[in-house]
PDB file of C-alpha atoms in Angstrom:
ATOM      1  CA  ASP A  18      -0.081  12.889  12.459  1.00 47.00           C
ATOM      2  CA  ASN A  19      -2.127  10.529  10.317  1.00 50.00           C
ATOM      3  CA  VAL A  20       0.376   7.969   9.046  1.00 48.00           C
ATOM      4  CA  PRO A  21      -0.691   4.894   7.056  1.00 47.00           C
ATOM      5  CA  ASP A  22      -0.044   1.382   8.281  1.00 48.00           C
ATOM      6  CA  ILE A  23       3.073   0.228   6.458  1.00 46.00           C
ATOM      7  CA  VAL A  24       3.460  -3.246   7.899  1.00 44.00           C
ATOM      8  CA  ASN A  25       3.529  -4.791   4.398  1.00 44.00           C
ATOM      9  CA  THR A  26       6.228  -2.366   3.293  1.00 44.00           C
ATOM     10  CA  ARG A  27       8.471  -3.095   6.249  1.00 42.00           C
ATOM     11  CA  SER A  28       7.939  -6.819   5.771  1.00 43.00           C
ATOM     12  CA  LEU A  29       9.035  -6.557   2.148  1.00 47.00           C
ATOM     13  CA  GLN A  30      12.238  -4.761   3.105  1.00 42.00           C
ATOM     14  CA  GLU A  31      13.136  -7.205   5.853  1.00 45.00           C
ATOM     15  CA  ASN A  32      12.400 -10.357   3.871  1.00 43.00           C
ATOM     16  CA  SER A  33      13.234  -9.359   0.306  1.00 43.00           C
ATOM     17  CA  THR A  34      16.169 -11.748  -0.081  1.00 42.00           C
ATOM     18  CA  ASN A  35      14.108 -14.844   0.716  1.00 44.00           C
ATOM     19  CA  ILE A  36      10.829 -13.784  -0.810  1.00 44.00           C
ATOM     20  CA  GLU A  37      10.920 -15.924  -3.944  1.00 44.00           C
ATOM     21  CA  GLU A  38      12.137 -19.022  -2.139  1.00 48.00           C
ATOM     22  CA  ASN A  39       9.344 -18.808   0.465  1.00 48.00           C
ATOM     23  CA  ALA A  40       6.497 -17.784  -1.852  1.00 46.00           C
ATOM     24  CA  THR A  41       3.707 -20.326  -1.787  1.00 51.00           C
ATOM     25  CA  THR A  42       0.833 -18.322  -3.235  1.00 62.00           C
ATOM     26  CA  THR A  43       0.604 -15.748  -5.971  1.00 74.00           C
ATOM     27  CA  VAL A  44      -0.236 -12.254  -4.785  1.00 80.00           C
ATOM     28  CA  GLU A  45      -3.268 -10.860  -6.558  1.00 83.00           C
ATOM     29  CA  ILE A  46      -3.103  -7.280  -7.782  1.00 86.00           C
ATOM     30  CA  PRO A  47      -6.376  -5.448  -8.448  1.00 88.00           C
ATOM     31  CA  ALA A  48      -6.631  -4.920 -12.218  1.00 89.00           C
ATOM     32  CA  ASP A  49      -7.808  -1.319 -11.879  1.00 91.00           C
ATOM     33  CA  CYS A  50      -4.787  -0.461  -9.725  1.00 93.00           C
ATOM     34  CA  LEU A  51      -2.413  -2.211 -12.111  1.00 91.00           C
ATOM     35  CA  ASP A  52      -3.872  -0.353 -15.103  1.00 92.00           C
ATOM     36  CA  LEU A  53      -3.668   2.975 -13.293  1.00 94.00           C
ATOM     37  CA  LEU A  54      -0.066   2.332 -12.248  1.00 93.00           C
ATOM     38  CA  LEU A  55       0.968   1.567 -15.819  1.00 92.00           C
ATOM     39  CA  ALA A  56      -0.881   4.626 -17.140  1.00 94.00           C
ATOM     40  CA  SER A  57       0.660   6.929 -14.500  1.00 95.00           C
ATOM     41  CA  ALA A  58       4.282   5.854 -14.967  1.00 93.00           C
ATOM     42  CA  ASN A  59       6.663   7.859 -17.111  1.00 93.00           C
ATOM     43  CA  GLU A  60       8.175   6.460 -20.317  1.00 91.00           C
ATOM     44  CA  ASN A  61      10.846   4.638 -18.272  1.00 91.00           C
ATOM     45  CA  GLY A  62       8.315   2.792 -16.109  1.00 91.00           C
ATOM     46  CA  LYS A  63       8.912   4.959 -13.065  1.00 94.00           C
ATOM     47  CA  LEU A  64       6.610   6.982 -10.853  1.00 96.00           C
ATOM     48  CA  LYS A  65       8.310  10.107  -9.596  1.00 96.00           C
ATOM     49  CA  GLN A  66       6.466  12.530  -7.314  1.00 97.00           C
ATOM     50  CA  GLU A  67       4.240  14.069  -9.984  1.00 97.00           C
ATOM     51  CA  ASN A  68       3.457  10.651 -11.498  1.00 97.00           C
ATOM     52  CA  TYR A  69       2.506   9.470  -8.015  1.00 97.00           C
ATOM     53  CA  PHE A  70       0.142  12.441  -7.709  1.00 98.00           C
ATOM     54  CA  VAL A  71      -1.570  11.337 -10.943  1.00 97.00           C
ATOM     55  CA  PHE A  72      -1.778   7.752  -9.652  1.00 97.00           C
ATOM     56  CA  THR A  73      -3.130   8.850  -6.250  1.00 97.00           C
ATOM     57  CA  ASP A  74      -5.666  11.189  -7.824  1.00 97.00           C
ATOM     58  CA  GLY A  75      -6.798   8.397 -10.135  1.00 96.00           C
ATOM     59  CA  MET A  76      -7.208   5.976  -7.229  1.00 96.00           C
ATOM     60  CA  SER A  77      -9.325   8.592  -5.435  1.00 97.00           C
ATOM     61  CA  ASN A  78     -11.511   9.036  -8.540  1.00 96.00           C
ATOM     62  CA  GLY A  79     -10.314  12.632  -8.872  1.00 96.00           C
ATOM     63  CA  TRP A  80     -10.951  13.675  -5.255  1.00 97.00           C
ATOM     64  CA  TYR A  81      -7.673  15.607  -5.019  1.00 97.00           C
ATOM     65  CA  THR A  82      -8.154  17.645  -8.203  1.00 97.00           C
ATOM     66  CA  PHE A  83     -11.813  18.172  -7.267  1.00 97.00           C
ATOM     67  CA  ASN A  84     -10.490  19.706  -4.027  1.00 97.00           C
ATOM     68  CA  ASN A  85      -8.067  22.023  -5.883  1.00 97.00           C
ATOM     69  CA  MET A  86      -4.935  19.934  -5.421  1.00 97.00           C
ATOM     70  CA  THR A  87      -2.969  19.872  -8.651  1.00 97.00           C
ATOM     71  CA  SER A  88       0.486  18.548  -7.771  1.00 97.00           C
ATOM     72  CA  TYR A  89       2.414  16.279  -5.427  1.00 97.00           C
ATOM     73  CA  SER A  90       3.256  19.225  -3.163  1.00 97.00           C
ATOM     74  CA  ASP A  91      -0.486  19.799  -2.581  1.00 97.00           C
ATOM     75  CA  LEU A  92      -1.074  16.250  -1.303  1.00 97.00           C
ATOM     76  CA  PRO A  93      -1.694  15.686   2.419  1.00 97.00           C
ATOM     77  CA  THR A  94       1.292  14.540   4.491  1.00 96.00           C
ATOM     78  CA  THR A  95      -0.118  11.012   4.731  1.00 96.00           C
ATOM     79  CA  ASN A  96       0.044  10.578   0.957  1.00 97.00           C
ATOM     80  CA  LYS A  97       3.562  12.003   0.755  1.00 97.00           C
ATOM     81  CA  TYR A  98       4.678   9.695   3.560  1.00 96.00           C
ATOM     82  CA  SER A  99       3.334   6.740   1.593  1.00 97.00           C
ATOM     83  CA  PHE A 100       5.316   7.759  -1.489  1.00 97.00           C
ATOM     84  CA  VAL A 101       8.556   8.111   0.460  1.00 95.00           C
ATOM     85  CA  THR A 102       8.000   4.817   2.275  1.00 94.00           C
ATOM     86  CA  LEU A 103       7.234   2.995  -0.969  1.00 96.00           C
ATOM     87  CA  SER A 104      10.112   4.603  -2.853  1.00 95.00           C
ATOM     88  CA  CYS A 105      12.540   3.402  -0.182  1.00 94.00           C
ATOM     89  CA  GLN A 106      11.785  -0.157  -1.299  1.00 91.00           C
ATOM     90  CA  CYS A 107      14.490   0.514  -3.903  1.00 90.00           C
ATOM     91  CA  LYS A 108      16.936  -0.833  -1.311  1.00 88.00           C
ATOM     92  CA  ALA A 109      15.186  -4.220  -1.435  1.00 85.00           C
ATOM     93  CA  PHE A 110      15.737  -4.241  -5.199  1.00 83.00           C
ATOM     94  CA  GLY A 111      19.451  -3.542  -4.958  1.00 84.00           C
ATOM     95  CA  GLY A 112      19.432   0.258  -4.835  1.00 85.00           C
ATOM     96  CA  SER A 113      21.939   2.308  -2.868  1.00 88.00           C
ATOM     97  CA  GLU A 114      21.291   3.581   0.666  1.00 88.00           C
ATOM     98  CA  ASN A 115      20.202   6.971  -0.670  1.00 90.00           C
ATOM     99  CA  CYS A 116      18.102   5.675  -3.588  1.00 91.00           C
ATOM    100  CA  CYS A 117      14.921   7.205  -2.167  1.00 92.00           C
ATOM    101  CA  GLN A 118      16.243  10.636  -1.234  1.00 91.00           C
ATOM    102  CA  GLY A 119      15.444  13.841  -3.097  1.00 90.00           C
ATOM    103  CA  ASP A 120      15.336  13.545  -6.887  1.00 90.00           C
ATOM    104  CA  ARG A 121      16.241   9.842  -6.676  1.00 92.00           C
ATOM    105  CA  ALA A 122      12.891   8.975  -5.020  1.00 94.00           C
ATOM    106  CA  LYS A 123      10.676   6.973  -7.383  1.00 95.00           C
ATOM    107  CA  LEU A 124       8.604   3.842  -7.646  1.00 95.00           C
ATOM    108  CA  ASP A 125      10.217   1.595 -10.232  1.00 92.00           C
ATOM    109  CA  ILE A 126       7.593  -0.515 -11.967  1.00 90.00           C
ATOM    110  CA  SER A 127       9.562  -0.925 -15.192  1.00 87.00           C
ATOM    111  CA  ASN A 128       9.532  -4.732 -14.854  1.00 77.00           C
ATOM    112  CA  MET A 129       5.764  -5.112 -14.770  1.00 77.00           C
ATOM    113  CA  ASP A 130       4.704  -4.604 -18.370  1.00 67.00           C
ATOM    114  CA  ASP A 131       3.443  -8.161 -18.415  1.00 72.00           C
ATOM    115  CA  PRO A 132       1.781  -8.989 -15.078  1.00 71.00           C
ATOM    116  CA  GLU A 133       1.936 -12.704 -15.856  1.00 78.00           C
ATOM    117  CA  SER A 134       5.735 -12.701 -15.989  1.00 83.00           C
ATOM    118  CA  MET A 135       6.348 -10.579 -12.867  1.00 85.00           C
ATOM    119  CA  THR A 136       8.489 -12.107 -10.159  1.00 86.00           C
ATOM    120  CA  GLU A 137       6.736 -12.783  -6.876  1.00 87.00           C
ATOM    121  CA  GLN A 138       8.871 -10.054  -5.258  1.00 87.00           C
ATOM    122  CA  MET A 139       7.608  -7.549  -7.849  1.00 89.00           C
ATOM    123  CA  ARG A 140       3.997  -8.723  -7.389  1.00 89.00           C
ATOM    124  CA  ILE A 141       4.295  -8.148  -3.639  1.00 91.00           C
ATOM    125  CA  TYR A 142       5.826  -4.698  -4.251  1.00 92.00           C
ATOM    126  CA  VAL A 143       3.076  -3.676  -6.686  1.00 93.00           C
ATOM    127  CA  SER A 144       0.417  -5.016  -4.327  1.00 93.00           C
ATOM    128  CA  ASP A 145       2.031  -2.964  -1.541  1.00 95.00           C
ATOM    129  CA  ILE A 146       1.950   0.164  -3.732  1.00 96.00           C
ATOM    130  CA  CYS A 147      -1.766  -0.375  -4.334  1.00 96.00           C
ATOM    131  CA  SER A 148      -2.714  -1.136  -0.733  1.00 96.00           C
ATOM    132  CA  THR A 149      -0.514   1.519   0.900  1.00 96.00           C
ATOM    133  CA  THR A 150      -1.745   4.192  -1.509  1.00 97.00           C
ATOM    134  CA  SER A 151      -5.345   3.148  -0.970  1.00 96.00           C
ATOM    135  CA  THR A 152      -4.867   3.281   2.811  1.00 96.00           C
ATOM    136  CA  SER A 153      -3.325   6.751   2.621  1.00 97.00           C
ATOM    137  CA  ILE A 154      -6.256   7.985   0.508  1.00 97.00           C
ATOM    138  CA  GLY A 155      -8.711   6.679   3.082  1.00 95.00           C
ATOM    139  CA  GLU A 156     -12.105   8.350   2.735  1.00 95.00           C
ATOM    140  CA  ASN A 157     -10.772  10.974   0.311  1.00 96.00           C
ATOM    141  CA  ARG A 158     -12.606   9.470  -2.651  1.00 95.00           C
ATOM    142  CA  LEU A 159     -15.266  10.545  -5.072  1.00 95.00           C
ATOM    143  CA  PRO A 160     -17.847   7.959  -6.084  1.00 92.00           C
ATOM    144  CA  SER A 161     -16.685   5.798  -8.963  1.00 83.00           C
ATOM    145  CA  THR A 162     -18.166   6.685 -12.329  1.00 74.00           C
ATOM    146  CA  SER A 163     -17.156   3.406 -13.945  1.00 63.00           C
ATOM    147  CA  ASN A 164     -19.610   1.214 -12.025  1.00 51.00           C
ATOM    148  CA  PRO A 165     -22.915   0.532 -13.732  1.00 46.00           C
ATOM    149  CA  THR A 166     -25.937   2.022 -12.075  1.00 44.00           C
ATOM    150  CA  THR A 167     -27.883  -0.203  -9.747  1.00 43.00           C
ATOM    151  CA  ALA A 168     -31.124   1.766 -10.102  1.00 44.00           C
ATOM    152  CA  LYS A 169     -34.011  -0.188 -11.548  1.00 45.00           C
ATOM    153  CA  PRO A 170     -35.124   0.965 -14.974  1.00 43.00           C
ATOM    154  CA  THR A 171     -38.346   2.934 -15.003  1.00 44.00           C
ATOM    155  CA  THR A 172     -41.158   2.488 -17.451  1.00 43.00           C
ATOM    156  CA  SER A 173     -43.555   5.131 -18.620  1.00 43.00           C
ATOM    157  CA  LEU A 174     -47.004   4.513 -19.977  1.00 46.00           C
ATOM    158  CA  ALA A 175     -47.731   5.424 -23.558  1.00 49.00           C
ATOM    159  CA  PRO A 176     -50.264   8.222 -24.041  1.00 49.00           C
ATOM    160  CA  THR A 177     -53.813   6.924 -24.410  1.00 52.00           C
ATOM    161  CA  GLY A 178     -55.033   9.527 -26.831  1.00 56.00           C
ATOM    162  CA  ALA A 179     -53.918  12.440 -28.940  1.00 54.00           C
ATOM    163  CA  PRO A 180     -53.347  15.647 -27.018  1.00 52.00           C
ATOM    164  CA  THR A 181     -55.983  18.312 -27.445  1.00 55.00           C
ATOM    165  CA  VAL A 182     -55.308  21.992 -27.811  1.00 59.00           C
ATOM    166  CA  THR A 183     -57.854  24.551 -26.768  1.00 61.00           C
ATOM    167  CA  VAL A 184     -57.522  28.075 -28.106  1.00 67.00           C
ATOM    168  CA  GLU A 185     -59.554  30.779 -26.474  1.00 64.00           C
ATOM    169  CA  PRO A 186     -60.103  34.153 -28.087  1.00 63.00           C
TER     170      PRO A 186
END
């Protein structure tokens, strides 16, 4: 099976208690991913399965809906595996052993309304959500429509004279 590389996720779980004490640099989170995460979350700042589908589809520029996938259950196994792996980070944030099972599975981003005030642990978690989701999407992406065109503008010459009309009987 195609399973994404989750080294960052495992590292977060293993080192979550010492993460803030050992942080020396601030983790950068791509602005487009951060915006999409915030827009995809429910009113409580959580991404459940269907919210994660919206987030994943947004990161793929609509590739999944373009290919007739309309819900979490339609996603490829790789994407579902990423969601489960990421949702199990709840243990690193003090959740119970079964916090990522069944209906309890979710990505809790409720503490990231203001990216400037996020803890380093939360920044690493959000960065992991972005990178793991991007890895699981892989090549399943439509071209971005938000990038400006790189084509050179064309010029057309103005007409040199008035057009003539010939009418034949």
